[in-house]
PDB file of C-alpha atoms in Angstrom:
ATOM      1  CA  MET A  27      38.324  82.515  31.112  1.00 58.00           C
ATOM      2  CA  LYS A  28      39.223  80.156  34.105  1.00 65.00           C
ATOM      3  CA  VAL A  29      36.697  80.468  36.925  1.00 60.00           C
ATOM      4  CA  THR A  30      38.589  80.305  40.288  1.00 64.00           C
ATOM      5  CA  THR A  31      37.369  78.773  43.437  1.00 59.00           C
ATOM      6  CA  ALA A  32      36.445  81.831  45.088  1.00 62.00           C
ATOM      7  CA  LYS A  33      34.395  82.904  42.163  1.00 64.00           C
ATOM      8  CA  GLN A  34      32.602  79.608  41.867  1.00 67.00           C
ATOM      9  CA  GLY A  35      31.899  79.552  45.636  1.00 68.00           C
ATOM     10  CA  PHE A  36      30.427  83.151  45.356  1.00 65.00           C
ATOM     11  CA  ARG A  37      28.046  81.999  42.621  1.00 70.00           C
ATOM     12  CA  SER A  38      26.819  79.168  44.805  1.00 69.00           C
ATOM     13  CA  VAL A  39      26.200  81.461  47.527  1.00 63.00           C
ATOM     14  CA  LEU A  40      24.544  84.063  45.275  1.00 59.00           C
ATOM     15  CA  ALA A  41      22.388  81.249  43.803  1.00 66.00           C
ATOM     16  CA  ALA A  42      21.230  80.188  47.397  1.00 59.00           C
ATOM     17  CA  ILE A  43      20.161  83.724  48.156  1.00 67.00           C
ATOM     18  CA  PHE A  44      17.993  83.993  45.364  1.00 60.00           C
ATOM     19  CA  LEU A  45      16.542  80.594  46.011  1.00 57.00           C
ATOM     20  CA  PHE A  46      15.727  81.715  49.560  1.00 59.00           C
ATOM     21  CA  GLY A  47      14.398  84.896  48.495  1.00 60.00           C
ATOM     22  CA  ALA A  48      12.036  83.360  46.058  1.00 61.00           C
ATOM     23  CA  LEU A  49      10.653  80.962  48.752  1.00 55.00           C
ATOM     24  CA  LEU A  50      10.144  83.838  51.080  1.00 56.00           C
ATOM     25  CA  PHE A  51       8.145  85.686  48.233  1.00 57.00           C
ATOM     26  CA  SER A  52       6.213  82.910  47.205  1.00 56.00           C
ATOM     27  CA  ALA A  53       5.102  82.083  50.759  1.00 49.00           C
ATOM     28  CA  SER A  54       4.065  85.723  51.481  1.00 47.00           C
ATOM     29  CA  SER A  55       2.139  86.039  48.459  1.00 47.00           C
ATOM     30  CA  ALA A  56       0.308  82.923  49.173  1.00 51.00           C
ATOM     31  CA  ASN A  57      -0.538  84.387  52.503  1.00 47.00           C
ATOM     32  CA  ALA A  58      -1.685  87.681  51.077  1.00 46.00           C
ATOM     33  CA  GLN A  59      -4.930  86.247  49.901  1.00 51.00           C
ATOM     34  CA  THR A  60      -6.432  86.753  53.265  1.00 54.00           C
ATOM     35  CA  ASN A  61      -5.848  90.688  54.151  1.00 53.00           C
ATOM     36  CA  ASP A  62      -6.223  92.169  57.642  1.00 51.00           C
ATOM     37  CA  ALA A  63      -9.662  93.371  56.913  1.00 51.00           C
ATOM     38  CA  ASP A  64     -10.857  89.918  56.387  1.00 64.00           C
ATOM     39  CA  LEU A  65      -9.374  88.678  59.746  1.00 65.00           C
ATOM     40  CA  SER A  66     -10.996  91.497  61.688  1.00 80.00           C
ATOM     41  CA  LEU A  67     -14.368  90.310  60.665  1.00 87.00           C
ATOM     42  CA  ASN A  68     -16.363  88.097  62.882  1.00 94.00           C
ATOM     43  CA  TRP A  69     -16.442  84.773  60.792  1.00 96.00           C
ATOM     44  CA  VAL A  70     -18.397  81.837  61.644  1.00 96.00           C
ATOM     45  CA  THR A  71     -16.930  78.359  62.559  1.00 96.00           C
ATOM     46  CA  GLU A  72     -16.046  75.888  60.053  1.00 96.00           C
ATOM     47  CA  SER A  73     -18.935  73.720  60.448  1.00 96.00           C
ATOM     48  CA  GLU A  74     -21.304  76.590  60.513  1.00 97.00           C
ATOM     49  CA  ALA A  75     -19.616  77.911  57.295  1.00 97.00           C
ATOM     50  CA  LEU A  76     -20.220  74.176  55.758  1.00 97.00           C
ATOM     51  CA  SER A  77     -23.708  74.098  56.738  1.00 97.00           C
ATOM     52  CA  ALA A  78     -24.470  77.753  55.563  1.00 97.00           C
ATOM     53  CA  LEU A  79     -22.741  76.599  52.196  1.00 97.00           C
ATOM     54  CA  GLU A  80     -24.584  73.606  51.729  1.00 98.00           C
ATOM     55  CA  ASN A  81     -27.964  75.192  52.451  1.00 97.00           C
ATOM     56  CA  SER A  82     -27.180  78.115  50.106  1.00 97.00           C
ATOM     57  CA  VAL A  83     -26.039  75.820  47.060  1.00 97.00           C
ATOM     58  CA  GLY A  84     -29.245  73.950  47.616  1.00 97.00           C
ATOM     59  CA  LEU A  85     -31.372  77.075  47.192  1.00 97.00           C
ATOM     60  CA  LEU A  86     -29.328  78.499  44.460  1.00 97.00           C
ATOM     61  CA  VAL A  87     -29.896  75.123  42.419  1.00 97.00           C
ATOM     62  CA  VAL A  88     -33.614  75.386  43.047  1.00 97.00           C
ATOM     63  CA  ASP A  89     -33.488  79.028  41.766  1.00 96.00           C
ATOM     64  CA  GLN A  90     -31.358  78.443  39.070  1.00 96.00           C
ATOM     65  CA  ALA A  91     -34.143  76.218  37.358  1.00 95.00           C
ATOM     66  CA  ASN A  92     -36.283  79.362  37.022  1.00 96.00           C
ATOM     67  CA  TYR A  93     -33.960  80.835  34.466  1.00 97.00           C
ATOM     68  CA  PRO A  94     -32.921  79.631  30.888  1.00 97.00           C
ATOM     69  CA  GLN A  95     -29.424  77.820  30.550  1.00 96.00           C
ATOM     70  CA  GLY A  96     -26.999  80.528  29.724  1.00 93.00           C
ATOM     71  CA  SER A  97     -28.866  83.659  30.411  1.00 96.00           C
ATOM     72  CA  PRO A  98     -27.056  86.260  32.731  1.00 95.00           C
ATOM     73  CA  ASN A  99     -29.122  85.105  35.851  1.00 96.00           C
ATOM     74  CA  TRP A 100     -28.339  81.631  35.210  1.00 97.00           C
ATOM     75  CA  ASN A 101     -24.606  82.126  34.801  1.00 94.00           C
ATOM     76  CA  ASN A 102     -24.369  84.276  38.084  1.00 96.00           C
ATOM     77  CA  ILE A 103     -26.252  81.529  39.960  1.00 96.00           C
ATOM     78  CA  ALA A 104     -23.801  78.917  38.491  1.00 95.00           C
ATOM     79  CA  ASN A 105     -20.680  81.169  39.387  1.00 95.00           C
ATOM     80  CA  HIS A 106     -22.040  81.270  43.024  1.00 97.00           C
ATOM     81  CA  ILE A 107     -22.529  77.497  43.368  1.00 96.00           C
ATOM     82  CA  ASN A 108     -19.054  76.923  41.921  1.00 95.00           C
ATOM     83  CA  TYR A 109     -17.550  79.343  44.333  1.00 96.00           C
ATOM     84  CA  TYR A 110     -19.463  78.108  47.245  1.00 97.00           C
ATOM     85  CA  LYS A 111     -18.494  74.525  46.394  1.00 96.00           C
ATOM     86  CA  LEU A 112     -14.754  75.599  46.181  1.00 95.00           C
ATOM     87  CA  ILE A 113     -15.037  77.186  49.564  1.00 97.00           C
ATOM     88  CA  MET A 114     -16.578  74.001  51.094  1.00 97.00           C
ATOM     89  CA  GLY A 115     -13.742  71.865  49.541  1.00 96.00           C
ATOM     90  CA  LEU A 116     -11.030  74.204  51.025  1.00 97.00           C
ATOM     91  CA  ILE A 117     -12.567  74.147  54.407  1.00 97.00           C
ATOM     92  CA  GLU A 118     -12.968  70.485  54.320  1.00 97.00           C
ATOM     93  CA  GLU A 119      -9.073  70.349  53.664  1.00 96.00           C
ATOM     94  CA  GLY A 120      -8.617  72.098  56.811  1.00 96.00           C
ATOM     95  CA  ASN A 121      -8.308  75.810  55.697  1.00 96.00           C
ATOM     96  CA  THR A 122      -9.998  78.579  57.943  1.00 96.00           C
ATOM     97  CA  VAL A 123     -13.142  80.099  56.761  1.00 96.00           C
ATOM     98  CA  PRO A 124     -11.552  83.633  55.664  1.00 96.00           C
ATOM     99  CA  VAL A 125      -8.686  81.844  53.992  1.00 96.00           C
ATOM    100  CA  SER A 126     -11.036  79.570  52.006  1.00 96.00           C
ATOM    101  CA  VAL A 127     -13.089  82.686  50.932  1.00 96.00           C
ATOM    102  CA  GLY A 128      -9.920  84.315  49.528  1.00 94.00           C
ATOM    103  CA  ASN A 129      -8.369  81.029  47.999  1.00 94.00           C
ATOM    104  CA  GLY A 130     -11.570  80.296  46.413  1.00 93.00           C
ATOM    105  CA  VAL A 131     -11.669  83.380  44.664  1.00 91.00           C
ATOM    106  CA  LEU A 132      -8.089  82.478  43.053  1.00 88.00           C
ATOM    107  CA  MET A 133      -9.407  78.978  41.960  1.00 89.00           C
ATOM    108  CA  MET A 134     -12.198  80.267  40.124  1.00 87.00           C
ATOM    109  CA  ASN A 135      -9.747  81.099  37.198  1.00 81.00           C
ATOM    110  CA  ASP A 136      -6.995  78.506  37.775  1.00 72.00           C
ATOM    111  CA  ASP A 137      -6.075  75.743  35.143  1.00 64.00           C
ATOM    112  CA  LYS A 138      -7.613  73.101  37.302  1.00 64.00           C
ATOM    113  CA  ASN A 139     -11.000  74.446  38.098  1.00 57.00           C
ATOM    114  CA  ALA A 140     -11.876  77.190  35.320  1.00 52.00           C
ATOM    115  CA  SER A 141     -14.320  76.603  32.726  1.00 53.00           C
ATOM    116  CA  LYS A 142     -13.668  77.580  29.140  1.00 54.00           C
ATOM    117  CA  ASP A 143     -14.543  81.240  29.882  1.00 63.00           C
ATOM    118  CA  LEU A 144     -12.819  83.033  32.495  1.00 80.00           C
ATOM    119  CA  VAL A 145     -14.777  84.693  35.322  1.00 85.00           C
ATOM    120  CA  PRO A 146     -14.419  88.641  35.136  1.00 89.00           C
ATOM    121  CA  ALA A 147     -12.647  90.280  38.086  1.00 88.00           C
ATOM    122  CA  ALA A 148     -15.876  92.229  38.990  1.00 92.00           C
ATOM    123  CA  THR A 149     -17.733  89.222  39.175  1.00 93.00           C
ATOM    124  CA  LEU A 150     -15.013  87.460  41.427  1.00 93.00           C
ATOM    125  CA  THR A 151     -15.239  90.782  43.750  1.00 94.00           C
ATOM    126  CA  GLN A 152     -19.005  90.319  43.982  1.00 96.00           C
ATOM    127  CA  LEU A 153     -18.779  86.585  44.729  1.00 96.00           C
ATOM    128  CA  ARG A 154     -16.388  87.313  47.435  1.00 96.00           C
ATOM    129  CA  ALA A 155     -18.574  89.847  48.870  1.00 96.00           C
ATOM    130  CA  ASP A 156     -21.395  87.683  48.910  1.00 97.00           C
ATOM    131  CA  ALA A 157     -19.406  84.879  50.624  1.00 96.00           C
ATOM    132  CA  THR A 158     -18.148  87.259  53.187  1.00 96.00           C
ATOM    133  CA  THR A 159     -21.761  88.431  54.028  1.00 96.00           C
ATOM    134  CA  LEU A 160     -22.907  84.679  54.148  1.00 96.00           C
ATOM    135  CA  LEU A 161     -20.117  83.605  56.407  1.00 96.00           C
ATOM    136  CA  THR A 162     -19.840  86.316  58.750  1.00 95.00           C
ATOM    137  CA  LEU A 163     -21.941  87.330  61.826  1.00 91.00           C
TER     138      LEU A 163
END
């Protein structure tokens, strides 16, 4: 069956509408990592956050030496260290503190940053809660 010019034009417009919709959806889902509750909290400044995170990482490294490698406590501390370092990197890239906290959770299990074993959702929730407590007034 021959495709008329009118049908071909409609297909192009339809494809453009779908692409535009996909762009809008991906942009809104990327921004969804920082919810309204996070924005209503009183977050520290970026420089204060970097200092607090660096201090916490230093203390966690010292504390981690008290546990056998691979033990639950050692793994918990390792997760905190990795998460806090991800947040620090995101802040240094110019992200705000709440966005860095939210996106850091996502990065824990992505292909670039994940270790062999994925971090369970409950652990990610606890990591985010701990970071929120550390980085809010």
